[in-house]
Every structure is written in C-alpha cells, then in structure tokens.
Short mmCIF file of C-alpha atoms in Angstrom, two decimals:
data_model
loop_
_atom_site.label_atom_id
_atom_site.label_comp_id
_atom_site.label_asym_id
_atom_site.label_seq_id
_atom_site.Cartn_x
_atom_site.Cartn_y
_atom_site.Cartn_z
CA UNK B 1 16.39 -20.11 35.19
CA UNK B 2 17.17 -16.38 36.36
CA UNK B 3 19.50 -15.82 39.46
CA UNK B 4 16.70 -15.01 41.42
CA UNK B 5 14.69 -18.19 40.64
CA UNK B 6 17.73 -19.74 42.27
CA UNK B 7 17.35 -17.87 45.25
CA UNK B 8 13.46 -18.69 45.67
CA UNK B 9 14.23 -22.72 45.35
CA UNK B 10 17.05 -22.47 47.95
CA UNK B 11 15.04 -20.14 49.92
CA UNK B 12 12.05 -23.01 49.92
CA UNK B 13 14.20 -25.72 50.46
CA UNK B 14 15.95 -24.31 52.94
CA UNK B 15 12.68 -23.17 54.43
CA UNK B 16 11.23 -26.77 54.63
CA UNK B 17 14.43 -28.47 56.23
CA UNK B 18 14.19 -25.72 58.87
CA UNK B 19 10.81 -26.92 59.43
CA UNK B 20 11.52 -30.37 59.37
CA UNK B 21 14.72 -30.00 61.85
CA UNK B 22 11.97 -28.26 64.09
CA UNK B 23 10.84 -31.34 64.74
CA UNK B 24 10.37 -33.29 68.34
CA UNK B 25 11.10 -36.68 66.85
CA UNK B 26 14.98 -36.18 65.56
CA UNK B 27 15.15 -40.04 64.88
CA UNK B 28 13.48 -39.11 61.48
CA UNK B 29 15.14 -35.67 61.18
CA UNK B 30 17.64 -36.81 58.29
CA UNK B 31 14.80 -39.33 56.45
CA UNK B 32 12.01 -36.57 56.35
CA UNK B 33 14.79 -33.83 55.64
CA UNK B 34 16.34 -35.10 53.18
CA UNK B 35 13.06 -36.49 51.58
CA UNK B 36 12.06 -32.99 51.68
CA UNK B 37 14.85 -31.48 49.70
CA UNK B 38 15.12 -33.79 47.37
CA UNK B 39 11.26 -33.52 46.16
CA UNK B 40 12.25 -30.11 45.20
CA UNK B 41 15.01 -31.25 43.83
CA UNK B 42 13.49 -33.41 41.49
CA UNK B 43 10.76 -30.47 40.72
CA UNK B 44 13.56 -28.09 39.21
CA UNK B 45 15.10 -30.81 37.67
CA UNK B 46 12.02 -32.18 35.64
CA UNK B 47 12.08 -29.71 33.12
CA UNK B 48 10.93 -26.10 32.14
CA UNK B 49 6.97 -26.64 30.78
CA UNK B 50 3.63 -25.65 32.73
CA UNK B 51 1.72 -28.05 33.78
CA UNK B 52 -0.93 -27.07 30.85
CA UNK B 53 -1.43 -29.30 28.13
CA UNK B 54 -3.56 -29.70 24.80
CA UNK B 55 -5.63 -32.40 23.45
CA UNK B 56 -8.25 -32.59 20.34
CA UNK B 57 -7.55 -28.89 19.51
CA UNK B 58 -8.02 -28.12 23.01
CA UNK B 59 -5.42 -26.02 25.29
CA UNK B 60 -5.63 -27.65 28.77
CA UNK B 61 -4.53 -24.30 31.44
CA UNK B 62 -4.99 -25.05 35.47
CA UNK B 63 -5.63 -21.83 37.05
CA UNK B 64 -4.22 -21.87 41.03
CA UNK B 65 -5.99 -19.87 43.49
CA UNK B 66 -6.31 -20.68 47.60
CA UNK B 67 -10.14 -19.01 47.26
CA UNK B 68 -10.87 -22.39 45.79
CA UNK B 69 -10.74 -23.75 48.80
CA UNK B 70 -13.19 -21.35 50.99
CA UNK B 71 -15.96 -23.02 52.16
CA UNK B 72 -18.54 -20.23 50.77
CA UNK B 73 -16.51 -19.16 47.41
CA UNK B 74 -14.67 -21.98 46.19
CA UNK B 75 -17.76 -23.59 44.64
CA UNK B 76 -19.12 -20.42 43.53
CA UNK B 77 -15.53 -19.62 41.48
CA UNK B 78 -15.52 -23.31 40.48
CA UNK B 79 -18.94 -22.85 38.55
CA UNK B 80 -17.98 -19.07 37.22
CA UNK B 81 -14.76 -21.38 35.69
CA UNK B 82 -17.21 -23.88 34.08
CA UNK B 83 -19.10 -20.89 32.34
CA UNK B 84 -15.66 -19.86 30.99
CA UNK B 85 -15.43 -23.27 29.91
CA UNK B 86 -18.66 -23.84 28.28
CA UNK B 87 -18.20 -20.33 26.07
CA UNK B 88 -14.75 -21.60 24.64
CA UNK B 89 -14.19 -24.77 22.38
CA UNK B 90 -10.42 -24.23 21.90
CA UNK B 91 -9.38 -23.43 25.90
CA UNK B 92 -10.36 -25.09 29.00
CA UNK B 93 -9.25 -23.93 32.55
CA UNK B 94 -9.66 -26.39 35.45
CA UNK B 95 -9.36 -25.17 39.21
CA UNK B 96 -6.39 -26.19 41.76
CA UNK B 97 -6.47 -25.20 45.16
CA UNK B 98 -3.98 -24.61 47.48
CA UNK B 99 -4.27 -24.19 50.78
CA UNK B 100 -3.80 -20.88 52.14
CA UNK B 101 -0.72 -21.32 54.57
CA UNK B 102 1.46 -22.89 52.10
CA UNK B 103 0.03 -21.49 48.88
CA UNK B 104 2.97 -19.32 48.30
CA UNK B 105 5.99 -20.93 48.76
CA UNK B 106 4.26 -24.37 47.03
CA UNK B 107 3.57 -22.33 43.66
CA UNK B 108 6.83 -19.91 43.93
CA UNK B 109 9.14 -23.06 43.98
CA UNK B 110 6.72 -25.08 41.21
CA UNK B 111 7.16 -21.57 38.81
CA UNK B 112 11.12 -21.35 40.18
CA UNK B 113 11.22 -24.73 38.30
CA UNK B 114 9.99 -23.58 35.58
CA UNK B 115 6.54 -25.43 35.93
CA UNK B 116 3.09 -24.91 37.91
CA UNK B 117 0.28 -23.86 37.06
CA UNK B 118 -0.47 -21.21 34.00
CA UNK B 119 -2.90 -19.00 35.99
CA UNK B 120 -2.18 -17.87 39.93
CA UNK B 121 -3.96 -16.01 41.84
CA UNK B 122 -1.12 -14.50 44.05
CA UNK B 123 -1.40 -12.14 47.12
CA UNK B 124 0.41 -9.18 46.95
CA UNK B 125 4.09 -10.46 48.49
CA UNK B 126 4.42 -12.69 46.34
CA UNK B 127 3.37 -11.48 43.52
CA UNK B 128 6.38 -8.76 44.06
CA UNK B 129 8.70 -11.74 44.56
CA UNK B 130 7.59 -13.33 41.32
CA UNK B 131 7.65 -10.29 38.93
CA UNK B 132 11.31 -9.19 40.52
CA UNK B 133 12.33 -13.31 39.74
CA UNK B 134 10.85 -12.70 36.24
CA UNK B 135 8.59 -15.87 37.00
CA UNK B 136 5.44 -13.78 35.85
CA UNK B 137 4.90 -12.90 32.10
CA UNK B 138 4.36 -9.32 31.17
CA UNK B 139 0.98 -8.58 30.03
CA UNK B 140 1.03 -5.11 28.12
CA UNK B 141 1.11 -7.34 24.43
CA UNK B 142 -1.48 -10.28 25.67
CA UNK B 143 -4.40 -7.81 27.25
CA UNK B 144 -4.89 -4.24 25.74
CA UNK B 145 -6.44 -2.58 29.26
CA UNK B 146 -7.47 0.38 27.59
CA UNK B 147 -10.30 -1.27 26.94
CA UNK B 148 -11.37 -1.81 30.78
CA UNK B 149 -12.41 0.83 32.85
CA UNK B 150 -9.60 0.08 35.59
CA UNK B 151 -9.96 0.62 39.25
CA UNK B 152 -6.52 3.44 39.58
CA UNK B 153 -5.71 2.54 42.80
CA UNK B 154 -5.56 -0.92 43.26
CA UNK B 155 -4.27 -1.10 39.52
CA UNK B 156 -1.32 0.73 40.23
CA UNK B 157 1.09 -2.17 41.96
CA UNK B 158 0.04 -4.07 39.09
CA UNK B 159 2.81 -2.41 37.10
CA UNK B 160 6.85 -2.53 37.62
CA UNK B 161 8.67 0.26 35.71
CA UNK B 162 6.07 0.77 32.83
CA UNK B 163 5.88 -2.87 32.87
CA UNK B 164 2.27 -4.45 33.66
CA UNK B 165 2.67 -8.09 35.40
CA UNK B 166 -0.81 -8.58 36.99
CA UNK B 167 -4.89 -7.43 36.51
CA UNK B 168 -6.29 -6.96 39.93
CA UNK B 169 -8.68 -10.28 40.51
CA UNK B 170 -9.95 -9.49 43.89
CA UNK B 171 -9.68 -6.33 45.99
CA UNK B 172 -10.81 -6.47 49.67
CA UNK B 173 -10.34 -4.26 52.67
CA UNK B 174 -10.20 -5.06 55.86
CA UNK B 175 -12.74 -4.36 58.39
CA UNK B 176 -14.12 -5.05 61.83
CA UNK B 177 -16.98 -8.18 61.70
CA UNK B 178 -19.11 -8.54 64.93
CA UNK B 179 -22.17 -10.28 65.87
CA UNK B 180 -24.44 -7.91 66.11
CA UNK B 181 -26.57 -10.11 69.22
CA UNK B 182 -23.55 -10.17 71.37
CA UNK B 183 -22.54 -6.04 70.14
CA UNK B 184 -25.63 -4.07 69.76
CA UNK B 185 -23.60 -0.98 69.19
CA UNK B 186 -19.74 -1.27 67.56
CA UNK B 187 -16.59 0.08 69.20
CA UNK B 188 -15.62 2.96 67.97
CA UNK B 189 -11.92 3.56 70.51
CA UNK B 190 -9.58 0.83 70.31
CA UNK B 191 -9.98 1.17 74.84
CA UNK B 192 -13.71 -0.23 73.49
CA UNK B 193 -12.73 -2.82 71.16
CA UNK B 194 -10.14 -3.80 74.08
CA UNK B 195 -12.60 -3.66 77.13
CA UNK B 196 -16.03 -5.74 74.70
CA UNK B 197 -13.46 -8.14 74.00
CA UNK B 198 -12.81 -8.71 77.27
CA UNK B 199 -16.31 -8.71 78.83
CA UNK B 200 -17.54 -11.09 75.93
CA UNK B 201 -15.08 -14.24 77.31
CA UNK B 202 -16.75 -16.29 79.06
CA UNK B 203 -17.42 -19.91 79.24
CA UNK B 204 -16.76 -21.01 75.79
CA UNK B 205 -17.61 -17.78 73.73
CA UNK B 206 -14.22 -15.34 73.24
CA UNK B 207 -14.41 -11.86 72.49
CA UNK B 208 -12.07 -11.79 69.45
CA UNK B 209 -9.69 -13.78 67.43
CA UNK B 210 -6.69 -13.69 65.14
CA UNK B 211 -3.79 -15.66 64.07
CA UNK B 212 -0.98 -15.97 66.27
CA UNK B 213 1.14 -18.59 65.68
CA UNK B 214 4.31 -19.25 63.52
CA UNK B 215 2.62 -21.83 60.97
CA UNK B 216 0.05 -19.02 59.50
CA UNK B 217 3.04 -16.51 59.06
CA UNK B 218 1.11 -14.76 56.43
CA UNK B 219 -1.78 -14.71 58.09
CA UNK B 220 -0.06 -13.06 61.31
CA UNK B 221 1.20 -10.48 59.37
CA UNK B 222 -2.04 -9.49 57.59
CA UNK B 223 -3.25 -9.47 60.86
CA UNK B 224 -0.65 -7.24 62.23
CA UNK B 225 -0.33 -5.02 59.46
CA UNK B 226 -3.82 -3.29 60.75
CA UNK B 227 -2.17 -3.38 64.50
CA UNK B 228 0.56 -1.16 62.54
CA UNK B 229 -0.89 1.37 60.29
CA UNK B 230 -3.82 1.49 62.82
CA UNK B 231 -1.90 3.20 65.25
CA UNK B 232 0.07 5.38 63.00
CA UNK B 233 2.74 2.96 62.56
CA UNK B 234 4.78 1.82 58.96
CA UNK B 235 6.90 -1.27 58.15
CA UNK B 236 9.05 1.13 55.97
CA UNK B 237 9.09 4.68 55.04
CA UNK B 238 10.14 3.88 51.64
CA UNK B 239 13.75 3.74 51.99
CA UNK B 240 14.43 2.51 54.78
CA UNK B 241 13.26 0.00 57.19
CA UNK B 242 11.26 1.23 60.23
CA UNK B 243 9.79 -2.35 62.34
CA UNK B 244 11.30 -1.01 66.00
CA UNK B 245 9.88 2.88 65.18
CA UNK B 246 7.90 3.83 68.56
CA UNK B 247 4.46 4.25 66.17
CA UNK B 248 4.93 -0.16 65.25
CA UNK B 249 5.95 -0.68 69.02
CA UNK B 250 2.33 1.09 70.26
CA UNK B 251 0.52 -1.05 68.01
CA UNK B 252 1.81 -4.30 68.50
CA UNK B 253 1.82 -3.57 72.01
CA UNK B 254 -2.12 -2.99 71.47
CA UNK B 255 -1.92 -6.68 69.60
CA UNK B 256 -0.13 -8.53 72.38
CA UNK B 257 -2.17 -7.03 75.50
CA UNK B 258 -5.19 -8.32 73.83
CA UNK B 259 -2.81 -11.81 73.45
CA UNK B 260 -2.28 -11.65 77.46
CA UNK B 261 -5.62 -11.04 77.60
CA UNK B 262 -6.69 -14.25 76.89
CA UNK B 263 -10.05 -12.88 75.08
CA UNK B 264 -8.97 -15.02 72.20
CA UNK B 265 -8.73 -18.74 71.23
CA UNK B 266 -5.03 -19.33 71.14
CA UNK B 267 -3.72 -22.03 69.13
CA UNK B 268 -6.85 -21.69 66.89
CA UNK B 269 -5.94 -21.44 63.29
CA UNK B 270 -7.97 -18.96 60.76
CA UNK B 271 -10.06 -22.04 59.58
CA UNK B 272 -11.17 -22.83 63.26
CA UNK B 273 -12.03 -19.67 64.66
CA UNK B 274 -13.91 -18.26 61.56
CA UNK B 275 -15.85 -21.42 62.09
CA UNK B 276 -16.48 -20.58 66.12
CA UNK B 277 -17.30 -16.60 64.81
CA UNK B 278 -20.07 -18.21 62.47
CA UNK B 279 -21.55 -20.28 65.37
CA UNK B 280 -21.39 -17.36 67.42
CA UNK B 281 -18.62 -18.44 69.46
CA UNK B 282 -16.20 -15.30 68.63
CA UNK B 283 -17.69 -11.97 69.22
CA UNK B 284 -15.41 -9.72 66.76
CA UNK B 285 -12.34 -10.29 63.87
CA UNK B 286 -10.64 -8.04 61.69
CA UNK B 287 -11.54 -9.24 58.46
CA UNK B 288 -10.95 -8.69 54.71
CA UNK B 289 -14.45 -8.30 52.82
CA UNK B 290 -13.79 -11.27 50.70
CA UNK B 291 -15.26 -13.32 53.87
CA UNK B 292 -18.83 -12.13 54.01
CA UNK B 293 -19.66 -15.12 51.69
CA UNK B 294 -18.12 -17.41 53.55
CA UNK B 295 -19.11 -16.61 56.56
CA UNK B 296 -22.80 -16.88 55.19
CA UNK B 297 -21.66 -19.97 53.75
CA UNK B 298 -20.98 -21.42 57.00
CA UNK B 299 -23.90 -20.12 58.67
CA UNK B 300 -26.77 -18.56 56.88
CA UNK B 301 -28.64 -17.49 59.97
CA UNK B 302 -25.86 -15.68 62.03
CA UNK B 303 -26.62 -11.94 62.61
CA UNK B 304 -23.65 -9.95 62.21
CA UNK B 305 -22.27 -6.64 60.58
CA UNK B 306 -19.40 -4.73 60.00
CA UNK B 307 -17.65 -1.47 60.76
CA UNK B 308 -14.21 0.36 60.58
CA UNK B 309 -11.36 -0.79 62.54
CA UNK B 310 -11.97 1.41 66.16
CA UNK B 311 -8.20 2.18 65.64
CA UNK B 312 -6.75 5.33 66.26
CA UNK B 313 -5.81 6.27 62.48
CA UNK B 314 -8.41 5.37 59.89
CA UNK B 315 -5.69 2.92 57.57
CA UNK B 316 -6.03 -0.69 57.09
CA UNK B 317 -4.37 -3.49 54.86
CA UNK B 318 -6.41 -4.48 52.02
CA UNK B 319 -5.74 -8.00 49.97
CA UNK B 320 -4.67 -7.08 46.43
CA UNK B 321 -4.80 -10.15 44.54
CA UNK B 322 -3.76 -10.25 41.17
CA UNK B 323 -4.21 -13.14 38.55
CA UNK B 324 -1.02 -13.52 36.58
CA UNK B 325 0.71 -15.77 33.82
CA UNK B 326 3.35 -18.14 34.33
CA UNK B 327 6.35 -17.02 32.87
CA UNK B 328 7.01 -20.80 31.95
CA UNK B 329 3.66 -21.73 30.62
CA UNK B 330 3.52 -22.60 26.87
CA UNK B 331 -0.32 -21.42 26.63
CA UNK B 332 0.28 -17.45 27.09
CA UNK B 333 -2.05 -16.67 24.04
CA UNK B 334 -4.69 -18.87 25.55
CA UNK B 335 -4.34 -18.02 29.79
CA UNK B 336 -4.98 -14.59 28.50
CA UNK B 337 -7.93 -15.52 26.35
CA UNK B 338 -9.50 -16.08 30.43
CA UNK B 339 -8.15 -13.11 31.64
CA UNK B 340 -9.87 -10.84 28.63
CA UNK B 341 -13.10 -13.16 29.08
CA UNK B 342 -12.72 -12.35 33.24
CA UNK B 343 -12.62 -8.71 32.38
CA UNK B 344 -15.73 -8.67 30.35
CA UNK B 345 -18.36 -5.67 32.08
CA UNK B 346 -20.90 -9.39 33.01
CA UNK B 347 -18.54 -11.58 34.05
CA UNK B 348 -16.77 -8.91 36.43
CA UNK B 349 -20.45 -8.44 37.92
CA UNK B 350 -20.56 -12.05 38.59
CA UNK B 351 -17.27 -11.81 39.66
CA UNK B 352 -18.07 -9.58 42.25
CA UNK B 353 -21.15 -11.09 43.61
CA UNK B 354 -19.34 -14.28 44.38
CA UNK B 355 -16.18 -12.41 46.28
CA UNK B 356 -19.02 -10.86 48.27
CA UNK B 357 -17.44 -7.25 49.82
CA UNK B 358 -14.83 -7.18 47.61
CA UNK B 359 -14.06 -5.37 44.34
CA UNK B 360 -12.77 -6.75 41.34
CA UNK B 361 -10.65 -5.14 38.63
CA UNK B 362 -13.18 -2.60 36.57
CA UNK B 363 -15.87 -0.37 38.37
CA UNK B 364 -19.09 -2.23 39.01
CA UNK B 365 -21.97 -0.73 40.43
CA UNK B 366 -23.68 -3.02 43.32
CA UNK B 367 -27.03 -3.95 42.67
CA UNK B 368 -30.46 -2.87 44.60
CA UNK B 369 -30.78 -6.10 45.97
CA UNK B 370 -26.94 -6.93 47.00
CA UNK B 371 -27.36 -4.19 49.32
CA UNK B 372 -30.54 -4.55 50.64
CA UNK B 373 -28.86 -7.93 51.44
CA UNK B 374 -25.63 -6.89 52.70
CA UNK B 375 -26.47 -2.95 53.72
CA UNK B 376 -22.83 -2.63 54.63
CA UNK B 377 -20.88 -3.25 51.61
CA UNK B 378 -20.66 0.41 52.00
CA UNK B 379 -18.52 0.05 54.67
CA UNK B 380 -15.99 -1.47 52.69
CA UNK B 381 -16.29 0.42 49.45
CA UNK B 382 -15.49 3.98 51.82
CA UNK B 383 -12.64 2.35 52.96
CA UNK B 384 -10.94 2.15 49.93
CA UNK B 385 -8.52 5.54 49.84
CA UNK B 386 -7.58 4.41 53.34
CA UNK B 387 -6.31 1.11 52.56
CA UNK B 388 -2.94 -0.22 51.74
CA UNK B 389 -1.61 -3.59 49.99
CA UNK B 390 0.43 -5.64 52.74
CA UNK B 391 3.66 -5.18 51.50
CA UNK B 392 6.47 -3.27 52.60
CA UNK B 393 6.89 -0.32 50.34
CA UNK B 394 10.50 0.55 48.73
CA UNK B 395 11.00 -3.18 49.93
CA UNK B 396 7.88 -4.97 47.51
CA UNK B 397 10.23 -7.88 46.43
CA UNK B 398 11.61 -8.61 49.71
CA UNK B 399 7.98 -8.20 51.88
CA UNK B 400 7.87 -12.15 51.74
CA UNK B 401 11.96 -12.57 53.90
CA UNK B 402 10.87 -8.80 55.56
CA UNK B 403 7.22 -11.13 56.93
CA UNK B 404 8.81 -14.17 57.75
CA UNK B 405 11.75 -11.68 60.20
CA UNK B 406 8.64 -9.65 61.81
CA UNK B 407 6.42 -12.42 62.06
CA UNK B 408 9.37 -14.82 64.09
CA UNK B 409 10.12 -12.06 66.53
CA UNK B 410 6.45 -10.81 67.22
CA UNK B 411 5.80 -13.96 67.83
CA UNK B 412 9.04 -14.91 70.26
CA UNK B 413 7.67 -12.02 72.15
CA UNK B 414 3.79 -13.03 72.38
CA UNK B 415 5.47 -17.00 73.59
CA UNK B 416 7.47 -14.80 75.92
CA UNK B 417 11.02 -15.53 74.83
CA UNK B 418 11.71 -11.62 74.80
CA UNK B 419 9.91 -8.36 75.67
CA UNK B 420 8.46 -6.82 72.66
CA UNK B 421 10.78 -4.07 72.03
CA UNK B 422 13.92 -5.99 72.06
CA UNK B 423 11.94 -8.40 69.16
CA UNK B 424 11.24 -5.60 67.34
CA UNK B 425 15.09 -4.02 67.55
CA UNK B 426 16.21 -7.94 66.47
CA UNK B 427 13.54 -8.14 63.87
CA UNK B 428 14.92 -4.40 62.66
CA UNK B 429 18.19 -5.54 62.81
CA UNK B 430 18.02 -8.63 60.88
CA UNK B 431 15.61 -7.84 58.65
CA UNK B 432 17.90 -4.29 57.36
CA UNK B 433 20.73 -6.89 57.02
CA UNK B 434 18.40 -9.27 55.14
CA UNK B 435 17.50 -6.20 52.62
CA UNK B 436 21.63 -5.43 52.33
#
C-alpha cells in the first residue's frame, strides 16, 4: 500500500468518526464510532485482491458506477452491460451501485485496501485522488486509443504526465432546465433568473432548487462551482488558491440571496427535488445533461427545456467521468477487454442515447430522430469549449480536502454561523494550509 493510500483510509476513517461524533445521541457515540472504524479496519486488513473472481473459464469483474442507481439510466446501463455480457464467453461484468453521496469515499477506501471493484466510474475529484494514490492502473499498454477518434478536450485530464489513467465514460455540461408551462420564455440576466424564481413560489410550487446542505458535499460544490465561474470567479488560478477572491465572493453571494430567498425547498436532497421538478413542483435547476433521461424517466409527460446558465460569464462545470481500472484488481487484461468493447463506434452510439445530453468518449453524431425528440441537445453540445471539469486546477489531487473546506464554510454561512466573506477568508485560510 503506497503512502498516499494511507492517507485516503485515515482520511475516511477519520471522516466517518467525525460524522458519527456529530451525533445528538452521545450515549452511542463510542459503540457506533468505534464500530465504524473498525469496519474499515478490517477492510484494509483483509487482503490486497479485487473483488473479481473466475469460474468455468469465466473472469467474474463488477463494474461500480452511482448512474446505476438513476431512476431513468440505471436500467438502461444495466441492459447495455448484459449485451457486453452476451458477446463474451470468457468475461462477465455485473453492475454495483453506489449511491451518489457516499460513492466516493465508499470505493476510495475499498481500492485504499487494496480491494473493490475492478471497473469505477469516478467523477473527476476523485479520480485525481486515485491516480495521485496510484490506486488506478495505467492504461497506455491495456487500450491502444489511437484507434478511437477521441473527444481532445474532455480527453485531456485523462492523462497525468504522459501517463493515461482514465477513457472519458460520460461527458455532461451543465445547463439551466425549466418547465417550459410555468417559463414561456428563459432568463437570460441572472436579475431574471433571480426575480422568476421568486415570483414562481407559491403555495407548494418553488421557483428553483439546489443542494444545500452538508451531507451532499459534492453535490453543493457542483452546484456552486457554476455560482463561481458564472460570475467570473476561480477556485484557483493554478498556483495558488483563490476561494475569498472578490469574483467567488459575488457569486456565492448570488447563491446565498437566492438561499434567503426562500424560492427553494431547503432541506430537500437532489433525489427529492428532481422528483418535485418532474411533477412540476420546481420551476428551474442547474443541471448536468446526463439528467434529461431521468427526468423523462420520472415523468414522461412534463414539458420542459433547457438553456444556458443566465450568468454573467458564459462558463459552467461539466461532469467528466472517467471509467478506470483498479490498480488492485487481478483481471486487468479482461476489465479492459469492456473498456475496448465500450469504445466500439455502436456501442458508444448506444452509449450515448442512454446518457441522454451527454457525450461519451469518441465523436458521435446525434441521430434525426434524437433531436427531433430532444431539439435542445444542441444546447449542450455548444456548451462544450465553455465548460470546465469540477476540480480545482494546479490542486487536481487535493479538489476532494479543497470541496469538503469550501463546502463546510459556504455552508456555516448559508445556516448563518458567519457572514459570507469571513467563511470564505476561513475556508481560504484553511484550505492553503491544507494544500501546504
């Protein structure tokens, strides 16, 4: 186990005691806590194989993603695995979903143990905390990309110093949804998106959600990394850390007046108010594309569409997720017999059609009737040369500690614990400390 492997099981350990000594029932503080450590515990002690295995010539792989889970997608990947499955007689992946919330830091400690699954799905942070731990195994001698006509700019974090770690497996940008019968016409001023989300609440229909609370930390901070960029803003400029910069202040001051607002569901978790948006109970979210299909899933009938974020400067996170090997899997040869079969010009179209709005790793062109369907796909393919991965650049290893600072102090400040500057000077503070 490399030095760094250390650091992410202490780091996960730690992280779940803290959670557990959070609690508002201390009688079972030292029970639960220690319970909690020790299950990792006994993960990095049971021994250094994936949790693949082979049986009458066949190579077992489990393949980890949290899109297994989405209401709309999850079946729809689930069945594109099965097709893998019934073209191979020597390999066999079967799904595991995680959820979303606690998908990273459950498959970072199972890898830091030298087990988990052979295939993940990883968002961009922590992917970058993987490849710097050396959980992730190179790829430039298992997959000759030559062959594949590679999208360039997503593709590029998928290499560390000449070294490739990861093939894109879903590319989405983020964009504006609305319902289109409660917004005729879409904001196009972030004074418009402020003042339709206010005259939509009423009764029991709010004029926009997002995440704001501390238990969907990486959902607040793809939320907030729009709120950032959108007004001209940057977590970094490549050297150094820049949270408190006046340009990150003006946009998360833009996020928490619409917080004070009230014109969203607070307390409301991702899962709930995508659920209210699709039975037209939330007028407007910022939204990566990768939800069109779910929201369809959840309700076929809803009339909505999509357009930029009104923000003042056209730039917008974008989830990068690449598939990658476990460094500790004993299947290599075979996890990258899927990869190579993913990557194949029919099954990236498929692909594709089941991520919805997204793109996938290769250049596919969208079919006649995808976009009669969905007429604004183009909406999110334009958006592309705008958008950025949400990770903190010069700082790609560290985003995941860098998210957990910002996203503690935005939201002290939101709960009213401290005015937002100040939260943004600590989260500066601690954070360039954090970094050394």
């Amino acid at each position: 186990m490399t030095l760094r492997s250390l650091q992410i099981f202490i780091w996960t350990t730690l992280t779940c005691y803290r959670g557990v000594t959070m609690s508002k029932k201390p009688s079972r503080l030292g029970v639960v806590g220690a319970a909690c450590a020790l299950g990792l515990v006994a993960t990095l002690l049971t021994g250094c194989g994936s949790d693949s295995g082979s049986g009458d010539g066949v190579t077992k792989l489990t393949f980890a993603a949290s899109t297994f889970g989405d209401p709309g997608r999850g079946p729809k990947l689930t069945a594109w695995l099965d097709e893998f499955n019934k073209s191979q007689d020597k390999v066999q992946v079967s799904a595991a979903a995680v959820p979303y919330p606690t998908f990273g830091q459950t498959v970072l400690t199972q890898m830091g143990s030298g087990k988990g699954p052979d295939l993940v799905r990883f968002d961009m942070p922590e992917f970058e905390s993987a490849a710097d731990a050396g959980l992730i195994a190179p790829l430039d001698k298992l997959i000759d990309v030559s062959k594949y006509e590679l999208i360039k700019q997503p593709d590029q974090f998928m290499v560390h110093d000449g070294t490739r770690h990861g093939i894109i497996f879903e590319a989405s940008n983020y964009a504006m949804f609305y319902n289109a019968d409660l917004i005729p016409t879409p904001p196009t001023t972030y004074e418009q998106f402020a003042s339709t989300a206010k005259s939509l609440t009423k009764g029991d229909v709010y004029g926009l959600a997002f995440r704001q609370t501390e238990a969907e930390e990486a959902g607040v901070w793809q939320d907030i990394f729009n709120y950032v960029y959108g007004f001209g803003g940057a977590w970094s400029d490549g050297k150094n850390l820049t949270i408190n910069s006046p340009e990150n202040l003006k946009g998360l001051q833009a996020y928490k007046d619409l917080y004070d607002a009230n014109v969203i569901p607070r307390g409301a978790d991702a899962a709930t108010f995508r659920r209210m948006f699709a039975e037209g109970k939330v007028g407007m979210e910022l939204n990566n594309g990768g939800y069109v299909t779910a929201t369809r899933g959840q309700n076929p009938n809803l009339k909505f569409s999509v357009a930029p974020i009104p923000f003042p400067v056209r730039k917008q996170g974008a989830i990068l997720a690449p598939i990658v090997i476990n460094e500790a899997s004993p299947a290599k040869e075979e996890a990258a017999t899927f990869i190579r079969w993913a990557l194949e010009p029919q099954n990236q179209v498929k692909l594709q059609e089941i991520l919805g709005a997204s793109s996938v790793a290769t250049t596919t062109e969208r079919s006649a009737e995808s976009l009669k369907e969905t007429p604004f796909l183009t909406v999110f393919d334009e958006l592309t040369e705008s958008s950025l991965p949400q990770i903190v650049l010069g700082f790609e290893a560290k985003t995941p500690d860098i998210r957990k600072v910002v996203v503690q102090n935005v939201i002290a400040a939101l709960q009213g614990k401290a005015d937002l500057k100040s939260a943004l000077d600590r989260a500066q503070q601690q954070a360039t400390e954090l970094v050394g």
